[in-house]
Coordinates of C-alpha atoms and ligand atoms in Angstrom, one line a residue:
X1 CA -15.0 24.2 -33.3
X2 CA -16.0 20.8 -35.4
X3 CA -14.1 22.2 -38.7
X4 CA -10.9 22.0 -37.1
X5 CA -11.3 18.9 -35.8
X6 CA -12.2 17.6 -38.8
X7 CA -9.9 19.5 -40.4
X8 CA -6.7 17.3 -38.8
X9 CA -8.3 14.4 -40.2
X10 CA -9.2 15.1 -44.1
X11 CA -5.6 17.1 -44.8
X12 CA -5.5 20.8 -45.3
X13 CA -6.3 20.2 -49.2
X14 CA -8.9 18.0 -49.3
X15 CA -10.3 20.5 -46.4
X16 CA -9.9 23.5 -49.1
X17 CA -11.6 21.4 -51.6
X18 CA -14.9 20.8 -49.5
X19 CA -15.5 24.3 -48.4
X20 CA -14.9 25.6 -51.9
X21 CA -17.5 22.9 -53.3
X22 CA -20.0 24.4 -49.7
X23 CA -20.0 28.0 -51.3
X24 CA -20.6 30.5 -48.9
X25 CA -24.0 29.1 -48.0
X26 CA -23.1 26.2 -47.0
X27 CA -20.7 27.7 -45.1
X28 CA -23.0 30.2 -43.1
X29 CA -25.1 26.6 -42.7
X30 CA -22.4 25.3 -40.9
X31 CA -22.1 28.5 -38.9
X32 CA -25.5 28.5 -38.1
X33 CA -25.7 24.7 -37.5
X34 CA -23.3 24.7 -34.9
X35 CA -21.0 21.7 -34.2
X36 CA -23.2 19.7 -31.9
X37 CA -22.5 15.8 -32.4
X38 CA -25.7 15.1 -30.5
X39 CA -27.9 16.4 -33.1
X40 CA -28.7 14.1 -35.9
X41 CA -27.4 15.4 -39.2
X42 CA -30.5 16.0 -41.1
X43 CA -32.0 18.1 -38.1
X44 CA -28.8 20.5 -37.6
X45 CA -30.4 22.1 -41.3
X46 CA -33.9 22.2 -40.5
X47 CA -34.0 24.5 -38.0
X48 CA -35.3 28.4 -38.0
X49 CA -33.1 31.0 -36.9
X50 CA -34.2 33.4 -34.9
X51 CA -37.6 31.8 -34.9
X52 CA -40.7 31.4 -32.4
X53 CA -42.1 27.8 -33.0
X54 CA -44.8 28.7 -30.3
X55 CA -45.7 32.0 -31.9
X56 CA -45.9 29.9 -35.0
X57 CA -48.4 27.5 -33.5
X58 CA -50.7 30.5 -32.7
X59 CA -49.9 32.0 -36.0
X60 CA -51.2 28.7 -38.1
X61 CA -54.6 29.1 -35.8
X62 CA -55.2 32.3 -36.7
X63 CA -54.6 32.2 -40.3
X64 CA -56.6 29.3 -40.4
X65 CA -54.7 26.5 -42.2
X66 CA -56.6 24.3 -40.5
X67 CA -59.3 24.8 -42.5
X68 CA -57.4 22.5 -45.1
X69 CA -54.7 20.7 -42.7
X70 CA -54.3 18.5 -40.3
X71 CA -52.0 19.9 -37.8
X72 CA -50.9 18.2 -34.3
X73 CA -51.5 20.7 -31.2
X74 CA -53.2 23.4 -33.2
X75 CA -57.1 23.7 -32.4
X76 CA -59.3 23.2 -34.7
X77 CA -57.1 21.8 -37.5
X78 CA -58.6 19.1 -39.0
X79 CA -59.0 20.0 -42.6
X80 CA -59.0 17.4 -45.2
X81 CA -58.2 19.6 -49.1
X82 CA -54.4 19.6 -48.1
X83 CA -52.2 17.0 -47.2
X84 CA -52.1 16.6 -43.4
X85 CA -49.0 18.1 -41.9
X86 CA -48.1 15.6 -39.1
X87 CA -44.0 15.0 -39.4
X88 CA -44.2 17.3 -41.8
X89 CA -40.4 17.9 -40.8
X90 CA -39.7 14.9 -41.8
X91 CA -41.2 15.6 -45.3
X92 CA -38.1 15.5 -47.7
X93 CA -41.0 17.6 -50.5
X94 CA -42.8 20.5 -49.8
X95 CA -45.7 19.7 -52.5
X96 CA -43.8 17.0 -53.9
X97 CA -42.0 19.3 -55.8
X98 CA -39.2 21.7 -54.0
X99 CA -36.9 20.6 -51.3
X100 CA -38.1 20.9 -48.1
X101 CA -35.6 23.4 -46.5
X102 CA -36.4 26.1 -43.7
X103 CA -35.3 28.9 -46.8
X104 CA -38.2 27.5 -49.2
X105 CA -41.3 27.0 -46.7
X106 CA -41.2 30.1 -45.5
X107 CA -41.1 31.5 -49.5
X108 CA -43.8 28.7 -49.7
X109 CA -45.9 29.9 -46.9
X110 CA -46.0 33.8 -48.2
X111 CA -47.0 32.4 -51.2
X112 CA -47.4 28.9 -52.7
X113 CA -48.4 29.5 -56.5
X114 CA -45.3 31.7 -56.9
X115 CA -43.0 28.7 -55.7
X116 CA -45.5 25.9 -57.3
X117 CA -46.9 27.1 -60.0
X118 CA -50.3 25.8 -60.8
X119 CA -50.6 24.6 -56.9
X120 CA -53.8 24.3 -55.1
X121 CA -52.7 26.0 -52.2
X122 CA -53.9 29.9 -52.4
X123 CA -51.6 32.3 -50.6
X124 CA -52.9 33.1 -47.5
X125 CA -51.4 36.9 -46.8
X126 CA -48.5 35.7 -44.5
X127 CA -45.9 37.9 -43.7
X128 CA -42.0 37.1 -43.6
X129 CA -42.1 36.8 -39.8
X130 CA -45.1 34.8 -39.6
X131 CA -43.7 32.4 -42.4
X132 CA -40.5 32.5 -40.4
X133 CA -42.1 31.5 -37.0
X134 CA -44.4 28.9 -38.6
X135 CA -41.9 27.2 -40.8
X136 CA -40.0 26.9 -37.2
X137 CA -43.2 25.0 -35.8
X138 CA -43.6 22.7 -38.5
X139 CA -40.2 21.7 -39.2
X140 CA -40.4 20.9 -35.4
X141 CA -43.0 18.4 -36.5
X142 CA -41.0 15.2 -36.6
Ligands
HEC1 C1 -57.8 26.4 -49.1 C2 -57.1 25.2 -48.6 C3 -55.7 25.5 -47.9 C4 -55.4 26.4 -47.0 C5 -56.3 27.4 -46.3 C6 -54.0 26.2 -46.7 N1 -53.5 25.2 -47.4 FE1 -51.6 24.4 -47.3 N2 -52.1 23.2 -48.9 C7 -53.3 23.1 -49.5 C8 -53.2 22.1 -50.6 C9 -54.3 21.7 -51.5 C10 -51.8 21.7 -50.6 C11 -51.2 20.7 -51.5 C12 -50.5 21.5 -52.6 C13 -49.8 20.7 -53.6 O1 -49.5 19.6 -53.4 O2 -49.6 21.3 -54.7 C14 -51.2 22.4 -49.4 C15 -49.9 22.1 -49.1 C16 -49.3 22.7 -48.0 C17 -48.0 22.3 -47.5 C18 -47.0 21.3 -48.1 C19 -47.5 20.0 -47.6 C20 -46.8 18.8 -48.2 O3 -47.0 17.7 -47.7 O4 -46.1 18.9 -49.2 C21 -47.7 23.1 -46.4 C22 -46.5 23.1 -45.5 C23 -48.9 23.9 -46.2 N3 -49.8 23.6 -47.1 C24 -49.0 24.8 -45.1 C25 -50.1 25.6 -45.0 C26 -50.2 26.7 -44.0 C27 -49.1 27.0 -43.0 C28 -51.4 27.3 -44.2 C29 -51.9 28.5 -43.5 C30 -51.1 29.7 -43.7 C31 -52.1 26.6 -45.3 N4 -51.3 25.6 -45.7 C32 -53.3 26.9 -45.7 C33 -54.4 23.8 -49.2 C34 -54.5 24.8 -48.2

């Protein structure tokens, strides 16, 4: 476990002092994150749990975001009113104005205006689940 290890080499006070300044969040983060070295840093907090990223791809079909979007390997998405969303997990803004975490695209994705007010982006009727499996797919966009 990676907060052990690291725990021998910041000293049990400093060690305190960084969880405290996590908050519980950040802790369940970490849990969630796992401790793999091999994954980059900024990738251990984009991903979905418990998501489907290929249900996701279907999802974004049949909702028809592509009417607006770009999207890679969804059929039919070639829309040009929204931004396109190729690397879109690379995109440190969702709409250049919230952070782009997992948490706030799929709040983003059940309904823009109530996250960016005055947004062109109309809420679409997705549910939690679909947001869930589509935020998975397009934070897999790198
Ligand atoms: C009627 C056109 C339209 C449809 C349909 C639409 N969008 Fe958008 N979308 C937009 C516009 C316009 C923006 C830019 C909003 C802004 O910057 O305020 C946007 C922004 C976004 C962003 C943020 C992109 C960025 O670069 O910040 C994501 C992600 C997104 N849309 C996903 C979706 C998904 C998923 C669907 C289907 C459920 C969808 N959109 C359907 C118009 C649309």
């Amino acid at each position: 476990m990676c907060l052990h290890r690291r725990a021998r080499r910041v000293g049990e006070h400093q060690r305190r002092a960084r969880l405290t300044a996590l908050g519980p969040a950040g802790l369940l983060l970490l849990a969630l994150a796992g401790c793999d070295r091999s994954v980059p840093p900024d990738a251990r907090f984009q991903t979905v749990p418990q998501a489907d990223a290929r249900r996701g791809q279907a999802l974004l079909a049949r909702h028809q975001c592509g009417a607006c979007h770009v999207i890679p390997e969804v059929p039919g998405a070639a829309g040009r009113s929204g931004p396109t969303l190729e690397h879109f997990g690379r995109r440190s803004y969702i709409a250049g104005a919230v952070p782009n975490t997992p948490e706030l695209l799929q709040r983003w994705l059940q309904d823009p205006p109530a996250l960016v007010p005055g947004t062109a982006m109309p809420a679409m009727g997705v549910s939690p689940e679909a947001a869930r499996d589509m935020a998975a797919y397009l934070m897999a966009l790198r």
